[in-house]
CSV table of N, CA and C in Angstrom, one decimal:
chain,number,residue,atom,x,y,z
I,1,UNK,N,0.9,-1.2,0.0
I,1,UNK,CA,0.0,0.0,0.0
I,1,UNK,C,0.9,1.2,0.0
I,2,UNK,N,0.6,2.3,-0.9
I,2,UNK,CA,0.9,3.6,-0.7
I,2,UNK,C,0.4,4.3,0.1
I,3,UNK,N,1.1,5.6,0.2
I,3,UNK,CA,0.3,7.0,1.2
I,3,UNK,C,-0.3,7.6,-0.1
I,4,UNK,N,-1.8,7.7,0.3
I,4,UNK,CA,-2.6,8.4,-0.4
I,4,UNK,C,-3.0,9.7,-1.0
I,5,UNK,N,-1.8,10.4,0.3
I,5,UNK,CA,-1.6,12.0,0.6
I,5,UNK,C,-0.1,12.0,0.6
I,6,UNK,N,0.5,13.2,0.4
I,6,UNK,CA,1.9,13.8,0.7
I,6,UNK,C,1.8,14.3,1.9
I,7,UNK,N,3.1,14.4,2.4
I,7,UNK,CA,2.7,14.8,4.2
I,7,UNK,C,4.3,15.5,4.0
I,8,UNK,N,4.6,16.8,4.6
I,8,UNK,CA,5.6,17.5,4.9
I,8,UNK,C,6.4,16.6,6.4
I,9,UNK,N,7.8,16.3,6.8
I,9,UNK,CA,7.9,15.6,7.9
I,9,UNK,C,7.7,16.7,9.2
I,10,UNK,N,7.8,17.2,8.5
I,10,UNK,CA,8.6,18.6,10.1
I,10,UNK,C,7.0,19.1,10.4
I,11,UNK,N,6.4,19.5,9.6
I,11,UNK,CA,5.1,20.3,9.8
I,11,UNK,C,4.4,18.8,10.8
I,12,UNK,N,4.2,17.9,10.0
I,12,UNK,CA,3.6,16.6,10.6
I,12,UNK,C,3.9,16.4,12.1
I,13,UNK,N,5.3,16.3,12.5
I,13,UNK,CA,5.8,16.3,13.3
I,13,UNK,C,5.5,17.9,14.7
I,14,UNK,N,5.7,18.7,13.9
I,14,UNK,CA,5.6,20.2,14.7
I,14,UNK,C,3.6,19.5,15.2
I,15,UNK,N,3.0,19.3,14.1
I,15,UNK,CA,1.4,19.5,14.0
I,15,UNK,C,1.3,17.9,15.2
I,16,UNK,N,1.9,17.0,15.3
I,16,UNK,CA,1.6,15.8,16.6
I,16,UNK,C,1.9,16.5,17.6
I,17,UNK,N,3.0,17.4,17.8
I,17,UNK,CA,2.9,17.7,19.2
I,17,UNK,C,2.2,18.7,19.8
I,18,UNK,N,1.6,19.8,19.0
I,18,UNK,CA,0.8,20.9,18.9
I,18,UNK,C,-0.6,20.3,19.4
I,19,UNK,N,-0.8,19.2,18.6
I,19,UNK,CA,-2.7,19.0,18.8
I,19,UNK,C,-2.4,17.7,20.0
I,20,UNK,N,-1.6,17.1,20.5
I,20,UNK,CA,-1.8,16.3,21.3
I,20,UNK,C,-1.6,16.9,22.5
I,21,UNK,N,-0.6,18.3,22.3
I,21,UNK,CA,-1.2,18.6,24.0
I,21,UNK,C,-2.6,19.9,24.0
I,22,UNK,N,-2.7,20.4,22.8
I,22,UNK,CA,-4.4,20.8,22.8
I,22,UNK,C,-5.1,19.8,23.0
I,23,UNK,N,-5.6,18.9,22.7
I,23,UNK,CA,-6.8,18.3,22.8
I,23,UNK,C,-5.9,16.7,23.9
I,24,UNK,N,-5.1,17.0,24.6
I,24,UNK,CA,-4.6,16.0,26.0
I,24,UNK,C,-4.9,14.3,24.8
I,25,UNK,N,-4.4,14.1,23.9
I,25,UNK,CA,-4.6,12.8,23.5
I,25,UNK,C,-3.4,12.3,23.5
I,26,UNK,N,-3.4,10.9,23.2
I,26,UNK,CA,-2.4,10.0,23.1
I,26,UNK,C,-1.0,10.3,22.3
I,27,UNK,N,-0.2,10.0,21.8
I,27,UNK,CA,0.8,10.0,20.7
I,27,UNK,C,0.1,9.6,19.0
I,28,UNK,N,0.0,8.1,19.4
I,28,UNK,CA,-0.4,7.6,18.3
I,28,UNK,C,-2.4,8.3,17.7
I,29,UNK,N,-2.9,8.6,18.8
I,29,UNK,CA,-4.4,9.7,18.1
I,29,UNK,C,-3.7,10.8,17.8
I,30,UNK,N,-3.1,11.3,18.6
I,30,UNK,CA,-2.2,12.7,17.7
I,30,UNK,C,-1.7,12.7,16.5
I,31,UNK,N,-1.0,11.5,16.1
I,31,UNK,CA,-0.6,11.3,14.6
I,31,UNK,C,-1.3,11.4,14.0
I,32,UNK,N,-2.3,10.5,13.9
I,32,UNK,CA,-3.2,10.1,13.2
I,32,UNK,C,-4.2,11.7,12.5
I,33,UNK,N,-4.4,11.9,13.5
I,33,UNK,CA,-5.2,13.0,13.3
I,33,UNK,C,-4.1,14.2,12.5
I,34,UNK,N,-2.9,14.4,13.0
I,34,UNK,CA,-2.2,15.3,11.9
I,34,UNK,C,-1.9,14.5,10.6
I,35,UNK,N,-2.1,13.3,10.5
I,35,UNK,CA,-1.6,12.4,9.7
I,35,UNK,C,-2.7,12.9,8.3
I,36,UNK,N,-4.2,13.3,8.8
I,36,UNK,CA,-5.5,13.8,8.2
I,36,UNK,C,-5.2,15.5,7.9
I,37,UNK,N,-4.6,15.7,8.6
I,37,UNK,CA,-4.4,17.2,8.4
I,37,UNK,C,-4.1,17.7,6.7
I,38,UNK,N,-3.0,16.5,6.4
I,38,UNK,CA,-2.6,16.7,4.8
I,38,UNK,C,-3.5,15.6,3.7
I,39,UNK,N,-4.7,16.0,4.3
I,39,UNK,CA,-5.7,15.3,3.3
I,39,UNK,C,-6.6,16.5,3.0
I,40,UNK,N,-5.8,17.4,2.2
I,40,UNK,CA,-6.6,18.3,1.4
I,40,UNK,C,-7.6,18.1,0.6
I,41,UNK,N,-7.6,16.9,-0.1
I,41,UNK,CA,-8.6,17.1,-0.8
I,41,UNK,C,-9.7,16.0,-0.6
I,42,UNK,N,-9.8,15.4,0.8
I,42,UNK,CA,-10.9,15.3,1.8
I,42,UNK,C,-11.2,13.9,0.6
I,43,UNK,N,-10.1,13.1,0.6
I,43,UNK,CA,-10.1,11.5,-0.1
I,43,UNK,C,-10.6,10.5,1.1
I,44,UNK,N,-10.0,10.9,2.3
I,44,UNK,CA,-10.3,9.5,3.4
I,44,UNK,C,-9.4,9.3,3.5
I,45,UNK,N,-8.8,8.7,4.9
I,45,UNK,CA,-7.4,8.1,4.9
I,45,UNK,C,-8.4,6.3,5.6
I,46,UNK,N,-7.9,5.0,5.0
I,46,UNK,CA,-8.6,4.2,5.4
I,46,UNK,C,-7.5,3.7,6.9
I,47,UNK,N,-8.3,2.6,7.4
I,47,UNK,CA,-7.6,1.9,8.7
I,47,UNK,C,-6.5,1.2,8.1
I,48,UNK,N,-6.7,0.8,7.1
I,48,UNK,CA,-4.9,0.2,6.8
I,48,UNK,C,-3.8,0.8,6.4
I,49,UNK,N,-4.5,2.4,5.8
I,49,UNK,CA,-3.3,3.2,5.6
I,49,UNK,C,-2.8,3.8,6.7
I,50,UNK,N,-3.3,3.6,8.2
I,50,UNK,CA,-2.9,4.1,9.4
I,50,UNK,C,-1.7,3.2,9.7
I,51,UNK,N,-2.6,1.6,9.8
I,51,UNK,CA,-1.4,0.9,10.3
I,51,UNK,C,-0.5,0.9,9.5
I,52,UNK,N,-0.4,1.1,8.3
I,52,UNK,CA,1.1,0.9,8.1
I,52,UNK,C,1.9,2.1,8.0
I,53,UNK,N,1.2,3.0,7.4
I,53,UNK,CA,2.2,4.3,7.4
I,53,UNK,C,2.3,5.2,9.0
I,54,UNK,N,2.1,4.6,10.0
I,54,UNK,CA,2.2,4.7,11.0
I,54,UNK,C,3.3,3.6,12.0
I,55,UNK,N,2.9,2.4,11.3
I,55,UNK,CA,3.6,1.2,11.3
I,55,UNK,C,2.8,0.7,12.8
I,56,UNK,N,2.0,0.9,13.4
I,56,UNK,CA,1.0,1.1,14.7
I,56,UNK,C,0.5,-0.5,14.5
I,57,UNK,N,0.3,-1.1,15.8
I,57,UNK,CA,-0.5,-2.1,15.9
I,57,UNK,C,-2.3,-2.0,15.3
I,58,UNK,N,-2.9,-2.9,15.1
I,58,UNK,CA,-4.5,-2.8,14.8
I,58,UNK,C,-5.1,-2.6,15.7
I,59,UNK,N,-5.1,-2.7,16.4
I,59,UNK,CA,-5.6,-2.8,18.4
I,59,UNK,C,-5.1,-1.2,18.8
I,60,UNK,N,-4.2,-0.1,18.7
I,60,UNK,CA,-4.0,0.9,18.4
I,60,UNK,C,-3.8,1.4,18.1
I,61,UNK,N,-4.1,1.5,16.8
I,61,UNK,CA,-4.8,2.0,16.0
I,61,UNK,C,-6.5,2.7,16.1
I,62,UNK,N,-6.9,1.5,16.5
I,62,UNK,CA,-8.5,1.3,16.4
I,62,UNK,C,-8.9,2.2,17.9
I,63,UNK,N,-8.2,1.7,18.7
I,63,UNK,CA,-8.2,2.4,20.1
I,63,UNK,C,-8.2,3.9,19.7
I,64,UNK,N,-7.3,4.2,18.7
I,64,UNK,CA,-6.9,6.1,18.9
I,64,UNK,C,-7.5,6.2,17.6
I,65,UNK,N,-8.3,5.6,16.8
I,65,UNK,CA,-9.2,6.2,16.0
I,65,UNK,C,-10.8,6.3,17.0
I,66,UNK,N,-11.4,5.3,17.9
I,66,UNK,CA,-12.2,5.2,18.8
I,66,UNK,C,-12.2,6.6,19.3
I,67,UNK,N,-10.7,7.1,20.1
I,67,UNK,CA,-10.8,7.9,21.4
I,67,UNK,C,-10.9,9.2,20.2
I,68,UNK,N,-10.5,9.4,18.8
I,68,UNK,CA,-10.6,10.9,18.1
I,68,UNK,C,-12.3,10.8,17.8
I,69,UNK,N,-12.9,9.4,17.6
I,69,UNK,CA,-14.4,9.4,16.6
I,69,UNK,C,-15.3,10.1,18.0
I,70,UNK,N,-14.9,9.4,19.4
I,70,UNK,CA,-15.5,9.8,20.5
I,70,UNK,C,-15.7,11.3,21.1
I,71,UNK,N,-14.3,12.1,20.4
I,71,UNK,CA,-14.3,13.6,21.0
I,71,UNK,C,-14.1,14.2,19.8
I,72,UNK,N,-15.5,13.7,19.2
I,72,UNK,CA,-15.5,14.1,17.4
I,72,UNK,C,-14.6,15.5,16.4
I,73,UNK,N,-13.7,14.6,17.1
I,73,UNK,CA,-12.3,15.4,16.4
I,73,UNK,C,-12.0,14.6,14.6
I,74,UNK,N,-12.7,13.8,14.4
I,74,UNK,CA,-12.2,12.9,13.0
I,74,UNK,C,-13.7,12.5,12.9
I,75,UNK,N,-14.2,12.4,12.2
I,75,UNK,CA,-15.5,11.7,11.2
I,75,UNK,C,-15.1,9.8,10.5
I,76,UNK,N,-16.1,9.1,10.1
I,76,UNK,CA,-15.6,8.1,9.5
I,76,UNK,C,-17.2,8.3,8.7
I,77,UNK,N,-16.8,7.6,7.3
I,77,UNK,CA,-17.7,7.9,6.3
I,77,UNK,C,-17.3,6.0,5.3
I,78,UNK,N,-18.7,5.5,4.7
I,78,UNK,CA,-18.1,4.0,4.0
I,78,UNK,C,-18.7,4.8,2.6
I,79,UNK,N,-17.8,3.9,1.7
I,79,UNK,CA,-18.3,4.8,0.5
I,79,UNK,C,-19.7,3.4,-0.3
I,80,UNK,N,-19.6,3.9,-1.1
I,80,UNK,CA,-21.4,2.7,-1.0
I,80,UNK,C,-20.7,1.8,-1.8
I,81,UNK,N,-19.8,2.0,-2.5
I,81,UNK,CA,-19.1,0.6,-3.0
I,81,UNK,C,-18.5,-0.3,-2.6
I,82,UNK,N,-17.9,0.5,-1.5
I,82,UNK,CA,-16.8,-0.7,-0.6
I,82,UNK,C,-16.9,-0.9,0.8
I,83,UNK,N,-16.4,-1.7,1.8
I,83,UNK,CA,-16.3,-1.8,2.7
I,83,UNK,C,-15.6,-1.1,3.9
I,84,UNK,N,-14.6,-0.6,3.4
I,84,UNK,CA,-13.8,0.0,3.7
I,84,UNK,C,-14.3,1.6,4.5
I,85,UNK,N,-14.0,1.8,5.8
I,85,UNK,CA,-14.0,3.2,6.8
I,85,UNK,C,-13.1,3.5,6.1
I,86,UNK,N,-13.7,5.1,5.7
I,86,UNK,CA,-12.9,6.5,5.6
I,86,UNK,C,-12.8,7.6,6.1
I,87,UNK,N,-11.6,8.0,7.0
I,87,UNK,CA,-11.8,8.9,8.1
I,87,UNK,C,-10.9,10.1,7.1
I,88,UNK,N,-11.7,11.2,8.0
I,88,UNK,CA,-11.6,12.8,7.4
I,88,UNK,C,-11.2,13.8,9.3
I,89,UNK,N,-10.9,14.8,8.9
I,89,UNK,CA,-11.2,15.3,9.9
I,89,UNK,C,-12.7,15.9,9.8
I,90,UNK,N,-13.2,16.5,10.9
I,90,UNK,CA,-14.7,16.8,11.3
I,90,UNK,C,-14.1,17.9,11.3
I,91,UNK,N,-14.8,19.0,10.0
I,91,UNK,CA,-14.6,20.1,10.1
I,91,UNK,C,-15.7,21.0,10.9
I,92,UNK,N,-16.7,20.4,11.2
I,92,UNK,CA,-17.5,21.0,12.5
I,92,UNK,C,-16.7,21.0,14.0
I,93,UNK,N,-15.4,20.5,13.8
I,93,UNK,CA,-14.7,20.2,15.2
I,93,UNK,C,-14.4,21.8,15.9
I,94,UNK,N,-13.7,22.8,14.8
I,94,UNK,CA,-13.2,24.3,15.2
I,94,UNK,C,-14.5,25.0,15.6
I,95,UNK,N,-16.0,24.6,15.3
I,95,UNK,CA,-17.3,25.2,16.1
I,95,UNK,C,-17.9,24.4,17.2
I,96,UNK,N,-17.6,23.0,17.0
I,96,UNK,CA,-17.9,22.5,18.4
I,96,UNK,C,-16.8,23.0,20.3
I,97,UNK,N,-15.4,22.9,19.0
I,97,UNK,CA,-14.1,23.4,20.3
I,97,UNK,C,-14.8,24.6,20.8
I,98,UNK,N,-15.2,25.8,20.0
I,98,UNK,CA,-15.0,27.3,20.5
I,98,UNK,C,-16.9,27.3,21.2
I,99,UNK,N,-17.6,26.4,20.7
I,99,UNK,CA,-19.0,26.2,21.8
I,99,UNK,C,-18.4,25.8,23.2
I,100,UNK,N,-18.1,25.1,23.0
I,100,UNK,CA,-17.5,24.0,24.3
I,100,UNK,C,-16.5,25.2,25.3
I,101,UNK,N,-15.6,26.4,24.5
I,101,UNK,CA,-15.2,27.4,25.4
I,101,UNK,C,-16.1,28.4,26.1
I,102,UNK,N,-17.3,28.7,24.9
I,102,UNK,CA,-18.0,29.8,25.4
I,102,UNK,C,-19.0,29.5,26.2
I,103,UNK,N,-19.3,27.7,26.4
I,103,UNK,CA,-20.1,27.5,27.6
I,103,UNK,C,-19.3,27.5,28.8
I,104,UNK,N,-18.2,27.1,28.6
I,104,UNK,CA,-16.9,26.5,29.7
I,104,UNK,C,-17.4,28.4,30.7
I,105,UNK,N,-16.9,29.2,29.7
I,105,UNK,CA,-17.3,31.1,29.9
I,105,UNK,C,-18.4,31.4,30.6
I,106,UNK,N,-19.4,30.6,29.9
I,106,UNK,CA,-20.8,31.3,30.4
I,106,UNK,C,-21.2,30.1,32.2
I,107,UNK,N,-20.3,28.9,31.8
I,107,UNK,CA,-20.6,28.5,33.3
I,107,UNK,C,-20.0,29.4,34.2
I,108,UNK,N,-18.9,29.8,34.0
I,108,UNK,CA,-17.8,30.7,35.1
I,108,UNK,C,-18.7,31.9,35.6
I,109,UNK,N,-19.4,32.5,34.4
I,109,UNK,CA,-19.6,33.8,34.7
I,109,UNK,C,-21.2,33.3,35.8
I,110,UNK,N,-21.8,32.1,35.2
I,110,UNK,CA,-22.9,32.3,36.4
I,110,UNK,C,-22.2,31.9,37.8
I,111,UNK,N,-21.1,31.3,38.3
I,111,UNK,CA,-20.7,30.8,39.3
I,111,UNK,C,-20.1,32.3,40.2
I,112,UNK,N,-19.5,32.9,39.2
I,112,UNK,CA,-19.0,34.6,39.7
I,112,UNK,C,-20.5,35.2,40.3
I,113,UNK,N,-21.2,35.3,39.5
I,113,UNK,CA,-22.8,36.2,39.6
I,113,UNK,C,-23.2,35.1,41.2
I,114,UNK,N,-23.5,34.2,41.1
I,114,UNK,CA,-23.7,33.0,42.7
I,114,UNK,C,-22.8,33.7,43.4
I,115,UNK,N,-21.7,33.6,43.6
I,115,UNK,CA,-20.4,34.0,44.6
I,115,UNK,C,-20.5,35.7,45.0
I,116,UNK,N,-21.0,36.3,43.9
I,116,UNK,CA,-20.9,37.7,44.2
I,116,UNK,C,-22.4,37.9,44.8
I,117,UNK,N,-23.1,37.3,44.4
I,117,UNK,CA,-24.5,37.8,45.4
I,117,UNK,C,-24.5,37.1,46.6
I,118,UNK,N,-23.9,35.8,47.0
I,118,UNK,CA,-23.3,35.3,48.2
I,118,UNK,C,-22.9,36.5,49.1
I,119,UNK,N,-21.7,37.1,48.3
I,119,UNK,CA,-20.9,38.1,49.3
I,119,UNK,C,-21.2,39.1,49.5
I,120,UNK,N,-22.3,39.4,48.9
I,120,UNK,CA,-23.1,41.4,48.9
I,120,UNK,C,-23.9,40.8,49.9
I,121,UNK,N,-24.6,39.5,50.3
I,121,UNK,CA,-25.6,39.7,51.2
I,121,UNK,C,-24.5,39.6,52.7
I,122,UNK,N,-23.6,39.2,52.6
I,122,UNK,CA,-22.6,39.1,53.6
I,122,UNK,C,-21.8,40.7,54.0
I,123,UNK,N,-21.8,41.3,52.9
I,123,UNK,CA,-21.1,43.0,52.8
I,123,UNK,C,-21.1,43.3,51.8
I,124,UNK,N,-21.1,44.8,51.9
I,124,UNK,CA,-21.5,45.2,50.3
I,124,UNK,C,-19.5,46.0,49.8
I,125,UNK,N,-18.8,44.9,50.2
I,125,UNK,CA,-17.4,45.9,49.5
I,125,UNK,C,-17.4,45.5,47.5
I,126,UNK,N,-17.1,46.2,46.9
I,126,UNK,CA,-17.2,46.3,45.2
I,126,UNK,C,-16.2,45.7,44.8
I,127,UNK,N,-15.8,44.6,44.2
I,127,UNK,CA,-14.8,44.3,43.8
I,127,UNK,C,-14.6,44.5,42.2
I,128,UNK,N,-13.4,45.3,42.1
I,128,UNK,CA,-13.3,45.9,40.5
I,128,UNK,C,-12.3,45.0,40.2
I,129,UNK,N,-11.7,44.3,40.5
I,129,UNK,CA,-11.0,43.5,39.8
I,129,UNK,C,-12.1,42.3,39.3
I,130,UNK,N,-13.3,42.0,39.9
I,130,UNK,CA,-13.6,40.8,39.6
I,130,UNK,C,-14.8,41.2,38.9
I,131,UNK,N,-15.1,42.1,38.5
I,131,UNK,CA,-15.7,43.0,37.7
I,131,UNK,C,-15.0,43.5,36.5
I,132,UNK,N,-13.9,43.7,36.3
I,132,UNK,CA,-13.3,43.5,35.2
I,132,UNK,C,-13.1,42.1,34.7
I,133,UNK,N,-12.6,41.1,35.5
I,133,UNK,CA,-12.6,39.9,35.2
I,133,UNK,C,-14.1,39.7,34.1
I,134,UNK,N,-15.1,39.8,34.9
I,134,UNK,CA,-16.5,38.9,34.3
I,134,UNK,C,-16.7,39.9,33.0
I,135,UNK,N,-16.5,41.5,33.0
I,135,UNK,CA,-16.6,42.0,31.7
I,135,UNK,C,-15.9,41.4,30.2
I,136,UNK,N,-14.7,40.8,30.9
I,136,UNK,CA,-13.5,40.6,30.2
I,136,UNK,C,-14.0,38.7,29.6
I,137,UNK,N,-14.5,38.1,30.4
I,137,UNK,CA,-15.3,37.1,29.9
I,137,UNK,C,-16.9,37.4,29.1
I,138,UNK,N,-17.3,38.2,29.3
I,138,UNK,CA,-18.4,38.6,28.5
I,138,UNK,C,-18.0,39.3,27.3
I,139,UNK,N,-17.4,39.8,27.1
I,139,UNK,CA,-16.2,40.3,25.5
I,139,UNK,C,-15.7,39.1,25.0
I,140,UNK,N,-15.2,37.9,25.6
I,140,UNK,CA,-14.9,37.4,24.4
I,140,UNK,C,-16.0,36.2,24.4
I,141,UNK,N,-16.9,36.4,25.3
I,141,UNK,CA,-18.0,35.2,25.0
I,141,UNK,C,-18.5,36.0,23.6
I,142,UNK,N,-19.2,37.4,23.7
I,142,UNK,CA,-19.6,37.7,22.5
I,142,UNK,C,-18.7,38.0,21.2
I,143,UNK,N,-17.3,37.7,21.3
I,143,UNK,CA,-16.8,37.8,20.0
I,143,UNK,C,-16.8,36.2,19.7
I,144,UNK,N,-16.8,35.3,20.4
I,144,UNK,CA,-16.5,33.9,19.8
I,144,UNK,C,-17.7,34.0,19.2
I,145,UNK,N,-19.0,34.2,19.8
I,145,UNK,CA,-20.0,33.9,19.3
I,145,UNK,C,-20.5,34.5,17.8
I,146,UNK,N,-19.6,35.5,17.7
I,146,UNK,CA,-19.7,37.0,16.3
I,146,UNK,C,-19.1,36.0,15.4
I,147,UNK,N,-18.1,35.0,15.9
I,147,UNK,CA,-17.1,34.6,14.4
I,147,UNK,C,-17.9,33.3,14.5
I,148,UNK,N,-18.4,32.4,15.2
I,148,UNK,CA,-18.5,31.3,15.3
I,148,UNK,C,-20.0,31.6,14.5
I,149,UNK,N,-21.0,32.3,14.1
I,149,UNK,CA,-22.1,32.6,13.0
I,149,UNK,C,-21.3,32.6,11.8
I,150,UNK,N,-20.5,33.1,12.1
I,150,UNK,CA,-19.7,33.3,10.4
I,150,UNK,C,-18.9,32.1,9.6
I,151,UNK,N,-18.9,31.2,10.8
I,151,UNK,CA,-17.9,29.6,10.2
I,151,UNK,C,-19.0,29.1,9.7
C-alpha cells in the first residue's frame, strides 16, 4: 500500500505535538489526526493506511481512531461501493471546540454572579477586579459567538 496523501515531515511532526497537547490525547491519536491534516482534498485516509504508514498495531490503532471518533475530532464515512471506513477530519470540530469554550465562559460567569451575590448579602465591598474579570469574559464570549455565525 501507498500513502494516499503527501505529508511534509517537520510540519507533521511540529502538528503531533501541537494537537496532542491541545486536545490531551495519546501520541499515536495525535498522529493520526495530523496524519489527516494533509488530506486536502478530503479523499479519506482508510484503517490500513494508518497501520502501516504509522507502522502502529491494529488494536491501536482502532483504540486512537475510537478515542478521536468519541471527541468528534475525526469523522468516518463507508463509501457505497466498498467496505472499507474513511476517516476525514470533522470540520465542525473548530465550532464544536470554541461552543465548548463559550459555555466552559458562560458557566464561570454564572458561578462569579452566585459568589458575588453570596458576598453582597454578607457585605456590600465592590470588587473591581472581579468585575473586570466577568466584563473581560463577556467580550470574548460575544466575540466567539460573532465569528462562530460566520464559520
Amino acid at each position: 500500500m501507498h500513502k494516499s496523501i503527501e505529508i511534509d515531515e517537520k510540519i507533521f511532526q511540529d502538528a503531533v505535538k501541537f494537537y496532542g497537547t491541545i486536545f490531551n490525547v495519546p501520541p499515536l491519536a495525535s498522529k493520526i489526526y495530523a496524519y489527516l491534516l494533509f488530506d486536502y482534498e478530503k479523499v479519506g485516509i482508510t484503517f490500513d493506511e494508518f497501520v502501516e504508514v504509522l507502522s502502529a498495531s491494529k488494536s491501536s490503532v482502532s483504540t486512537s481512531i475510537s478515542l478521536l471518533l468519541k471527541a468528534q475530532l475525526i469523522v468516518d464515512h463507508n463509501k457505497m461501493d466498498e467496505r472499507k471506513r474513511y476517516f476525514f477530519i470533522n470540520d465542525e470540530y473548530k465550532k464544536i471546540r470554541f461552543e465548548k469554550i463559550v459555555q466552559k465562559m458562560q458557566d464561570e460567569l454564572k458561578l462569579l454572579d452566585d459568589l458575588d451575590q453570596f458576598k453582597k448579602n454578607h457585605d456590600n465591598v465592590y470588587n473591581e477586579k472581579m468585575e473586570a474579570y466577568k466584563a473581560l469574559l463577556n467580550k470574548n464570549i460575544l466575540n466567539i459567538q460573532e465569528s462562530l455565525n460566520k464559520l
